GROMACS .gro file of C-alpha atoms in nm:
model
  389
    1UNK     CA    1  -0.762  -1.393   2.089
    2UNK     CA    2  -1.030  -1.153   1.972
    3UNK     CA    3  -1.060  -0.931   1.673
    4UNK     CA    4  -1.305  -0.663   1.576
    5UNK     CA    5  -1.583  -0.635   1.321
    6UNK     CA    6  -1.753  -0.316   1.210
    7UNK     CA    7  -2.099  -0.263   1.072
    8UNK     CA    8  -2.149  -0.003   0.803
    9UNK     CA    9  -2.091   0.361   0.886
   10UNK     CA   10  -2.198   0.657   0.681
   11UNK     CA   11  -1.944   0.936   0.639
   12UNK     CA   12  -2.034   1.283   0.512
   13UNK     CA   13  -1.971   1.325   0.140
   14UNK     CA   14  -1.742   1.580  -0.017
   15UNK     CA   15  -1.908   1.806  -0.272
   16UNK     CA   16  -1.792   1.774  -0.633
   17UNK     CA   17  -1.694   2.103  -0.792
   18UNK     CA   18  -1.605   2.009  -1.150
   19UNK     CA   19  -1.835   1.887  -1.429
   20UNK     CA   20  -1.980   1.536  -1.387
   21UNK     CA   21  -1.707   1.285  -1.475
   22UNK     CA   22  -1.744   0.964  -1.671
   23UNK     CA   23  -1.846   0.672  -1.452
   24UNK     CA   24  -1.884   0.298  -1.469
   25UNK     CA   25  -2.000   0.056  -1.204
   26UNK     CA   26  -1.740  -0.154  -1.028
   27UNK     CA   27  -1.866  -0.448  -0.827
   28UNK     CA   28  -1.682  -0.573  -0.520
   29UNK     CA   29  -1.711  -0.913  -0.359
   30UNK     CA   30  -1.867  -0.936  -0.013
   31UNK     CA   31  -1.721  -1.173   0.243
   32UNK     CA   32  -1.938  -1.480   0.294
   33UNK     CA   33  -1.920  -1.431   0.671
   34UNK     CA   34  -2.001  -1.061   0.651
   35UNK     CA   35  -1.703  -0.992   0.873
   36UNK     CA   36  -1.439  -0.728   0.815
   37UNK     CA   37  -1.110  -0.706   0.992
   38UNK     CA   38  -1.075  -0.403   1.213
   39UNK     CA   39  -0.812  -0.241   0.990
   40UNK     CA   40  -1.027  -0.295   0.680
   41UNK     CA   41  -1.335  -0.158   0.845
   42UNK     CA   42  -1.168   0.141   1.005
   43UNK     CA   43  -0.973   0.226   0.691
   44UNK     CA   44  -1.290   0.215   0.486
   45UNK     CA   45  -1.551   0.329   0.738
   46UNK     CA   46  -1.804   0.209   0.489
   47UNK     CA   47  -1.842  -0.134   0.333
   48UNK     CA   48  -2.020  -0.093   0.003
   49UNK     CA   49  -2.091  -0.377  -0.239
   50UNK     CA   50  -2.044  -0.159  -0.546
   51UNK     CA   51  -1.956   0.195  -0.641
   52UNK     CA   52  -1.919   0.424  -0.937
   53UNK     CA   53  -1.575   0.399  -1.093
   54UNK     CA   54  -1.494   0.751  -1.201
   55UNK     CA   55  -1.243   0.830  -1.478
   56UNK     CA   56  -1.060   1.146  -1.585
   57UNK     CA   57  -1.208   1.366  -1.314
   58UNK     CA   58  -0.933   1.630  -1.324
   59UNK     CA   59  -1.045   1.939  -1.520
   60UNK     CA   60  -0.832   1.979  -1.835
   61UNK     CA   61  -0.708   2.323  -1.729
   62UNK     CA   62  -0.523   2.161  -1.438
   63UNK     CA   63  -0.286   1.988  -1.678
   64UNK     CA   64  -0.087   2.309  -1.702
   65UNK     CA   65  -0.010   2.295  -1.329
   66UNK     CA   66   0.170   1.961  -1.367
   67UNK     CA   67   0.349   2.082  -1.679
   68UNK     CA   68   0.474   2.383  -1.489
   69UNK     CA   69   0.594   2.166  -1.204
   70UNK     CA   70   0.831   1.959  -1.418
   71UNK     CA   71   1.138   2.167  -1.332
   72UNK     CA   72   1.044   2.146  -0.963
   73UNK     CA   73   1.020   1.766  -0.992
   74UNK     CA   74   1.371   1.760  -1.140
   75UNK     CA   75   1.505   1.968  -0.855
   76UNK     CA   76   1.307   1.830  -0.559
   77UNK     CA   77   1.188   1.476  -0.640
   78UNK     CA   78   1.442   1.316  -0.873
   79UNK     CA   79   1.727   1.364  -0.619
   80UNK     CA   80   1.540   1.121  -0.390
   81UNK     CA   81   1.629   0.842  -0.630
   82UNK     CA   82   1.931   0.630  -0.542
   83UNK     CA   83   2.193   0.567  -0.810
   84UNK     CA   84   2.191   0.201  -0.912
   85UNK     CA   85   2.553   0.163  -0.803
   86UNK     CA   86   2.450   0.270  -0.452
   87UNK     CA   87   2.143   0.048  -0.429
   88UNK     CA   88   2.133  -0.286  -0.253
   89UNK     CA   89   2.047  -0.590  -0.464
   90UNK     CA   90   1.862  -0.907  -0.359
   91UNK     CA   91   2.162  -1.139  -0.395
   92UNK     CA   92   2.336  -0.952  -0.112
   93UNK     CA   93   2.087  -1.102   0.136
   94UNK     CA   94   2.057  -1.451  -0.016
   95UNK     CA   95   2.268  -1.768  -0.037
   96UNK     CA   96   2.518  -1.710  -0.317
   97UNK     CA   97   2.519  -1.997  -0.572
   98UNK     CA   98   2.845  -1.878  -0.721
   99UNK     CA   99   3.054  -1.986  -0.423
  100UNK     CA  100   3.020  -2.360  -0.486
  101UNK     CA  101   2.755  -2.625  -0.417
  102UNK     CA  102   2.865  -2.715  -0.064
  103UNK     CA  103   2.873  -2.358   0.063
  104UNK     CA  104   2.549  -2.273  -0.113
  105UNK     CA  105   2.369  -2.574   0.030
  106UNK     CA  106   2.495  -2.492   0.378
  107UNK     CA  107   2.365  -2.136   0.352
  108UNK     CA  108   2.027  -2.269   0.244
  109UNK     CA  109   2.024  -2.508   0.539
  110UNK     CA  110   2.112  -2.218   0.769
  111UNK     CA  111   1.826  -2.014   0.624
  112UNK     CA  112   1.581  -2.298   0.678
  113UNK     CA  113   1.699  -2.340   1.036
  114UNK     CA  114   1.655  -1.970   1.108
  115UNK     CA  115   1.291  -1.960   0.992
  116UNK     CA  116   1.185  -2.250   1.215
  117UNK     CA  117   1.105  -2.005   1.494
  118UNK     CA  118   0.862  -1.805   1.278
  119UNK     CA  119   0.491  -1.883   1.299
  120UNK     CA  120   0.259  -1.986   1.018
  121UNK     CA  121   0.079  -1.652   1.069
  122UNK     CA  122   0.406  -1.474   1.004
  123UNK     CA  123   0.452  -1.657   0.677
  124UNK     CA  124   0.097  -1.570   0.564
  125UNK     CA  125   0.183  -1.206   0.620
  126UNK     CA  126   0.522  -1.235   0.450
  127UNK     CA  127   0.357  -1.394   0.145
  128UNK     CA  128   0.092  -1.120   0.135
  129UNK     CA  129   0.357  -0.852   0.159
  130UNK     CA  130   0.565  -1.021  -0.111
  131UNK     CA  131   0.262  -1.042  -0.342
  132UNK     CA  132   0.190  -0.676  -0.284
  133UNK     CA  133   0.547  -0.588  -0.384
  134UNK     CA  134   0.559  -0.834  -0.672
  135UNK     CA  135   0.245  -0.703  -0.843
  136UNK     CA  136   0.451  -0.413  -0.978
  137UNK     CA  137   0.313  -0.434  -1.336
  138UNK     CA  138  -0.024  -0.334  -1.191
  139UNK     CA  139   0.116  -0.028  -1.019
  140UNK     CA  140   0.310   0.092  -1.320
  141UNK     CA  141  -0.008   0.055  -1.521
  142UNK     CA  142  -0.203   0.258  -1.265
  143UNK     CA  143   0.060   0.531  -1.257
  144UNK     CA  144   0.044   0.563  -1.632
  145UNK     CA  145  -0.331   0.632  -1.613
  146UNK     CA  146  -0.271   0.961  -1.426
  147UNK     CA  147  -0.344   1.257  -1.650
  148UNK     CA  148  -0.060   1.505  -1.686
  149UNK     CA  149   0.213   1.290  -1.534
  150UNK     CA  150   0.201   0.962  -1.729
  151UNK     CA  151   0.487   0.820  -1.932
  152UNK     CA  152   0.355   0.885  -2.283
  153UNK     CA  153   0.611   0.675  -2.469
  154UNK     CA  154   0.752   0.423  -2.224
  155UNK     CA  155   1.083   0.610  -2.212
  156UNK     CA  156   0.968   0.968  -2.190
  157UNK     CA  157   1.223   1.232  -2.072
  158UNK     CA  158   0.946   1.407  -1.875
  159UNK     CA  159   1.059   1.432  -1.509
  160UNK     CA  160   0.732   1.284  -1.385
  161UNK     CA  161   0.787   0.979  -1.607
  162UNK     CA  162   1.152   0.949  -1.504
  163UNK     CA  163   1.047   0.938  -1.141
  164UNK     CA  164   0.782   0.670  -1.206
  165UNK     CA  165   1.027   0.446  -1.388
  166UNK     CA  166   1.294   0.495  -1.122
  167UNK     CA  167   1.045   0.426  -0.845
  168UNK     CA  168   0.937   0.105  -1.022
  169UNK     CA  169   1.297  -0.006  -1.069
  170UNK     CA  170   1.373   0.038  -0.701
  171UNK     CA  171   1.049  -0.130  -0.592
  172UNK     CA  172   1.112  -0.425  -0.821
  173UNK     CA  173   1.392  -0.550  -0.592
  174UNK     CA  174   1.152  -0.590  -0.298
  175UNK     CA  175   0.937  -0.859  -0.448
  176UNK     CA  176   1.238  -1.037  -0.602
  177UNK     CA  177   1.411  -1.061  -0.265
  178UNK     CA  178   1.108  -1.167  -0.059
  179UNK     CA  179   0.996  -1.425  -0.316
  180UNK     CA  180   1.338  -1.590  -0.331
  181UNK     CA  181   1.365  -1.599   0.048
  182UNK     CA  182   1.021  -1.758   0.072
  183UNK     CA  183   1.114  -2.013  -0.196
  184UNK     CA  184   1.430  -2.116  -0.013
  185UNK     CA  185   1.256  -2.132   0.325
  186UNK     CA  186   1.050  -2.442   0.235
  187UNK     CA  187   0.769  -2.310   0.453
  188UNK     CA  188   0.529  -2.205   0.179
  189UNK     CA  189   0.351  -2.352  -0.124
  190UNK     CA  190   0.515  -2.164  -0.411
  191UNK     CA  191   0.272  -2.307  -0.669
  192UNK     CA  192  -0.025  -2.149  -0.488
  193UNK     CA  193   0.165  -1.825  -0.436
  194UNK     CA  194   0.251  -1.801  -0.803
  195UNK     CA  195  -0.110  -1.870  -0.896
  196UNK     CA  196  -0.222  -1.596  -0.656
  197UNK     CA  197   0.017  -1.352  -0.817
  198UNK     CA  198  -0.108  -1.433  -1.167
  199UNK     CA  199  -0.471  -1.404  -1.062
  200UNK     CA  200  -0.402  -1.079  -0.882
  201UNK     CA  201  -0.209  -0.905  -1.158
  202UNK     CA  202  -0.484  -1.011  -1.395
  203UNK     CA  203  -0.748  -0.859  -1.167
  204UNK     CA  204  -0.563  -0.525  -1.142
  205UNK     CA  205  -0.627  -0.266  -0.872
  206UNK     CA  206  -0.893  -0.006  -0.811
  207UNK     CA  207  -0.736   0.265  -0.595
  208UNK     CA  208  -1.010   0.516  -0.672
  209UNK     CA  209  -0.778   0.781  -0.814
  210UNK     CA  210  -0.996   0.859  -1.119
  211UNK     CA  211  -0.692   0.913  -1.346
  212UNK     CA  212  -0.643   1.221  -1.130
  213UNK     CA  213  -0.284   1.290  -1.016
  214UNK     CA  214  -0.400   1.497  -0.721
  215UNK     CA  215  -0.582   1.190  -0.586
  216UNK     CA  216  -0.319   0.948  -0.708
  217UNK     CA  217  -0.040   1.119  -0.516
  218UNK     CA  218  -0.257   1.130  -0.201
  219UNK     CA  219  -0.298   0.755  -0.238
  220UNK     CA  220   0.072   0.688  -0.288
  221UNK     CA  221   0.165   0.903   0.014
  222UNK     CA  222  -0.055   0.691   0.237
  223UNK     CA  223   0.035   0.362   0.074
  224UNK     CA  224   0.411   0.416   0.098
  225UNK     CA  225   0.379   0.504   0.467
  226UNK     CA  226   0.161   0.197   0.526
  227UNK     CA  227   0.419  -0.029   0.364
  228UNK     CA  228   0.698   0.141   0.560
  229UNK     CA  229   0.514   0.061   0.884
  230UNK     CA  230   0.426  -0.292   0.774
  231UNK     CA  231   0.777  -0.394   0.671
  232UNK     CA  232   0.917  -0.232   0.984
  233UNK     CA  233   0.684  -0.435   1.206
  234UNK     CA  234   0.767  -0.752   1.009
  235UNK     CA  235   1.137  -0.682   1.080
  236UNK     CA  236   1.065  -0.667   1.455
  237UNK     CA  237   0.873  -0.997   1.447
  238UNK     CA  238   1.149  -1.167   1.244
  239UNK     CA  239   1.409  -1.060   1.495
  240UNK     CA  240   1.194  -1.181   1.784
  241UNK     CA  241   1.144  -1.509   1.598
  242UNK     CA  242   1.516  -1.570   1.561
  243UNK     CA  243   1.590  -1.470   1.199
  244UNK     CA  244   1.816  -1.163   1.200
  245UNK     CA  245   1.873  -1.186   0.824
  246UNK     CA  246   1.503  -1.166   0.746
  247UNK     CA  247   1.476  -0.883   0.999
  248UNK     CA  248   1.746  -0.696   0.806
  249UNK     CA  249   1.567  -0.766   0.477
  250UNK     CA  250   1.236  -0.628   0.602
  251UNK     CA  251   1.409  -0.331   0.761
  252UNK     CA  252   1.596  -0.252   0.440
  253UNK     CA  253   1.276  -0.263   0.237
  254UNK     CA  254   1.106  -0.041   0.496
  255UNK     CA  255   1.384   0.217   0.450
  256UNK     CA  256   1.315   0.227   0.075
  257UNK     CA  257   0.943   0.274   0.140
  258UNK     CA  258   1.018   0.561   0.379
  259UNK     CA  259   1.225   0.739   0.113
  260UNK     CA  260   0.948   0.690  -0.143
  261UNK     CA  261   0.692   0.818   0.109
  262UNK     CA  262   0.903   1.132   0.139
  263UNK     CA  263   0.876   1.193  -0.237
  264UNK     CA  264   0.498   1.161  -0.257
  265UNK     CA  265   0.443   1.357   0.063
  266UNK     CA  266   0.660   1.635  -0.082
  267UNK     CA  267   0.449   1.636  -0.402
  268UNK     CA  268   0.127   1.687  -0.204
  269UNK     CA  269   0.295   1.965  -0.007
  270UNK     CA  270   0.380   2.139  -0.333
  271UNK     CA  271   0.028   2.091  -0.471
  272UNK     CA  272  -0.117   2.240  -0.152
  273UNK     CA  273   0.109   2.539  -0.211
  274UNK     CA  274   0.015   2.599  -0.576
  275UNK     CA  275  -0.347   2.475  -0.577
  276UNK     CA  276  -0.477   2.433  -0.219
  277UNK     CA  277  -0.847   2.402  -0.302
  278UNK     CA  278  -0.818   2.122  -0.556
  279UNK     CA  279  -0.559   1.940  -0.343
  280UNK     CA  280  -0.771   1.963  -0.027
  281UNK     CA  281  -1.071   1.831  -0.216
  282UNK     CA  282  -0.859   1.542  -0.347
  283UNK     CA  283  -0.743   1.452   0.003
  284UNK     CA  284  -1.102   1.461   0.128
  285UNK     CA  285  -1.223   1.253  -0.163
  286UNK     CA  286  -0.960   0.985  -0.107
  287UNK     CA  287  -1.026   0.974   0.267
  288UNK     CA  288  -1.396   0.935   0.200
  289UNK     CA  289  -1.331   0.648  -0.041
  290UNK     CA  290  -1.066   0.493   0.187
  291UNK     CA  291  -0.705   0.403   0.129
  292UNK     CA  292  -0.692   0.034   0.047
  293UNK     CA  293  -0.403  -0.198  -0.009
  294UNK     CA  294  -0.334  -0.202  -0.385
  295UNK     CA  295  -0.372  -0.581  -0.398
  296UNK     CA  296  -0.719  -0.584  -0.242
  297UNK     CA  297  -0.845  -0.783  -0.542
  298UNK     CA  298  -0.605  -1.071  -0.468
  299UNK     CA  299  -0.730  -1.426  -0.521
  300UNK     CA  300  -0.565  -1.766  -0.494
  301UNK     CA  301  -0.819  -1.966  -0.692
  302UNK     CA  302  -0.974  -2.106  -0.373
  303UNK     CA  303  -1.061  -1.843  -0.114
  304UNK     CA  304  -1.265  -1.548  -0.248
  305UNK     CA  305  -1.210  -1.368   0.083
  306UNK     CA  306  -0.836  -1.418   0.107
  307UNK     CA  307  -0.761  -1.046   0.129
  308UNK     CA  308  -1.000  -0.999   0.421
  309UNK     CA  309  -0.845  -1.302   0.598
  310UNK     CA  310  -0.495  -1.176   0.532
  311UNK     CA  311  -0.587  -0.833   0.671
  312UNK     CA  312  -0.741  -0.988   0.984
  313UNK     CA  313  -0.414  -1.170   1.058
  314UNK     CA  314  -0.222  -0.847   1.004
  315UNK     CA  315  -0.441  -0.682   1.265
  316UNK     CA  316  -0.399  -0.969   1.513
  317UNK     CA  317  -0.023  -0.981   1.474
  318UNK     CA  318   0.011  -0.603   1.510
  319UNK     CA  319   0.170  -0.565   1.168
  320UNK     CA  320  -0.080  -0.311   1.030
  321UNK     CA  321  -0.373  -0.212   1.248
  322UNK     CA  322  -0.654   0.037   1.283
  323UNK     CA  323  -0.437   0.225   1.528
  324UNK     CA  324  -0.170   0.259   1.258
  325UNK     CA  325  -0.432   0.401   1.022
  326UNK     CA  326  -0.541   0.664   1.277
  327UNK     CA  327  -0.180   0.756   1.344
  328UNK     CA  328  -0.114   0.790   0.971
  329UNK     CA  329  -0.406   1.033   0.946
  330UNK     CA  330  -0.259   1.236   1.231
  331UNK     CA  331   0.082   1.227   1.066
  332UNK     CA  332  -0.032   1.363   0.730
  333UNK     CA  333  -0.267   1.621   0.883
  334UNK     CA  334   0.029   1.755   1.075
  335UNK     CA  335   0.286   1.715   0.796
  336UNK     CA  336   0.070   1.892   0.538
  337UNK     CA  337  -0.052   2.143   0.796
  338UNK     CA  338  -0.409   2.085   0.683
  339UNK     CA  339  -0.565   2.249   0.989
  340UNK     CA  340  -0.375   2.570   0.909
  341UNK     CA  341  -0.495   2.609   0.550
  342UNK     CA  342  -0.676   2.938   0.497
  343UNK     CA  343  -0.862   3.108   0.213
  344UNK     CA  344  -1.027   2.784   0.097
  345UNK     CA  345  -1.355   2.766  -0.090
  346UNK     CA  346  -1.657   2.644   0.103
  347UNK     CA  347  -1.628   2.299  -0.056
  348UNK     CA  348  -1.259   2.275   0.032
  349UNK     CA  349  -1.330   2.389   0.389
  350UNK     CA  350  -1.582   2.108   0.425
  351UNK     CA  351  -1.318   1.866   0.302
  352UNK     CA  352  -1.071   2.017   0.547
  353UNK     CA  353  -1.311   1.974   0.841
  354UNK     CA  354  -1.391   1.619   0.733
  355UNK     CA  355  -1.027   1.508   0.704
  356UNK     CA  356  -0.911   1.681   1.025
  357UNK     CA  357  -1.193   1.516   1.217
  358UNK     CA  358  -1.124   1.165   1.083
  359UNK     CA  359  -0.865   1.048   1.339
  360UNK     CA  360  -1.109   1.103   1.625
  361UNK     CA  361  -1.386   0.920   1.434
  362UNK     CA  362  -1.156   0.628   1.360
  363UNK     CA  363  -1.057   0.593   1.723
  364UNK     CA  364  -1.419   0.615   1.839
  365UNK     CA  365  -1.521   0.345   1.593
  366UNK     CA  366  -1.238   0.125   1.712
  367UNK     CA  367  -1.348   0.165   2.072
  368UNK     CA  368  -1.713   0.085   1.985
  369UNK     CA  369  -1.629  -0.211   1.771
  370UNK     CA  370  -1.778  -0.548   1.850
  371UNK     CA  371  -1.525  -0.808   1.961
  372UNK     CA  372  -1.526  -1.141   1.780
  373UNK     CA  373  -1.356  -1.465   1.871
  374UNK     CA  374  -1.086  -1.602   1.646
  375UNK     CA  375  -1.188  -1.865   1.395
  376UNK     CA  376  -0.968  -2.098   1.191
  377UNK     CA  377  -0.919  -2.040   0.819
  378UNK     CA  378  -0.709  -2.244   0.577
  379UNK     CA  379  -0.446  -2.066   0.371
  380UNK     CA  380  -0.334  -2.228   0.047
  381UNK     CA  381  -0.002  -2.039   0.075
  382UNK     CA  382   0.102  -2.254   0.370
  383UNK     CA  383  -0.022  -2.590   0.238
  384UNK     CA  384  -0.379  -2.535   0.362
  385UNK     CA  385  -0.278  -2.514   0.726
  386UNK     CA  386  -0.525  -2.337   0.948
  387UNK     CA  387  -0.454  -2.006   1.123
  388UNK     CA  388  -0.685  -1.788   1.333
  389UNK     CA  389  -0.848  -1.481   1.181
   0.00000   0.00000   0.00000
């Protein structure tokens, strides 16, 4: 099989309209091979070794907008939560140890039999998805850096904070379920997976949101849709591989992600209504930076390029691809009616033109991309077996 590598591409910048924000320099590792998976390259469009890490870029006067939206959040966002009594729980999909040792052991044997038809590549992707879900402390930390919507006390009654805690509580089940299923499968090296998780939570995440809720909610809209698509495609592969239970697990998680996507998409819709210029600039800024998987700093203690290798397999297996990224752009441009926005400032119009032209650019880059042959890479998560990237 072949995959695609992109060289660097320069994308027009979006003008900054507020006072110069505080910046630091954040250094990113470069792959030793210099290769990027197609989805990484297309999603980023540029591959920069370092960049300014901007903080607190939202002008202080914008805080009042989010304060005024609290009642709207209560009416339009909080109802998207599911009551705990109506939520599924991981044990419902797993062998139940309370039914006795013989029955429990048989259910574990059945689980192990079902996963025999799934490839090593599939398990690499399942581990990567589990780690992404399980790094929840990082995401809660990032959310609580957003000015105007953070949880100031840890149990704040502010509707923005209530949503964040509820979202985290629902998301927490995803990693718990996938990790336990992987553990029982016997197909993966749990020691290396647990080390990867510890390394990765320690590394944190740089989503480029600048403590700015406008940009943060753009990011979460895209990220929730990406995880919805990813888990949905994993469900299809599990079903084809002969594990209907795992297919149901991935499909159930995908449904949660879709509901969460709806919340964040609705927030951006509202921000476009009340503050179209700032919101359009935020969308343009995030598209210029690129939407990256939150666990892009993952590390297993052995492979410094493990995220790039994981992403290449995702592209090859059709789980999350450059085509998905282009289609997501089309989806949000249509959903937010970005092409129809009128009365924008000149800077916001430039951002509008940039974002609305991105899907075409992404597809052109994909078509021009140089094809590369697969090469074997060892993954510690599957006992250092080799898979093609």
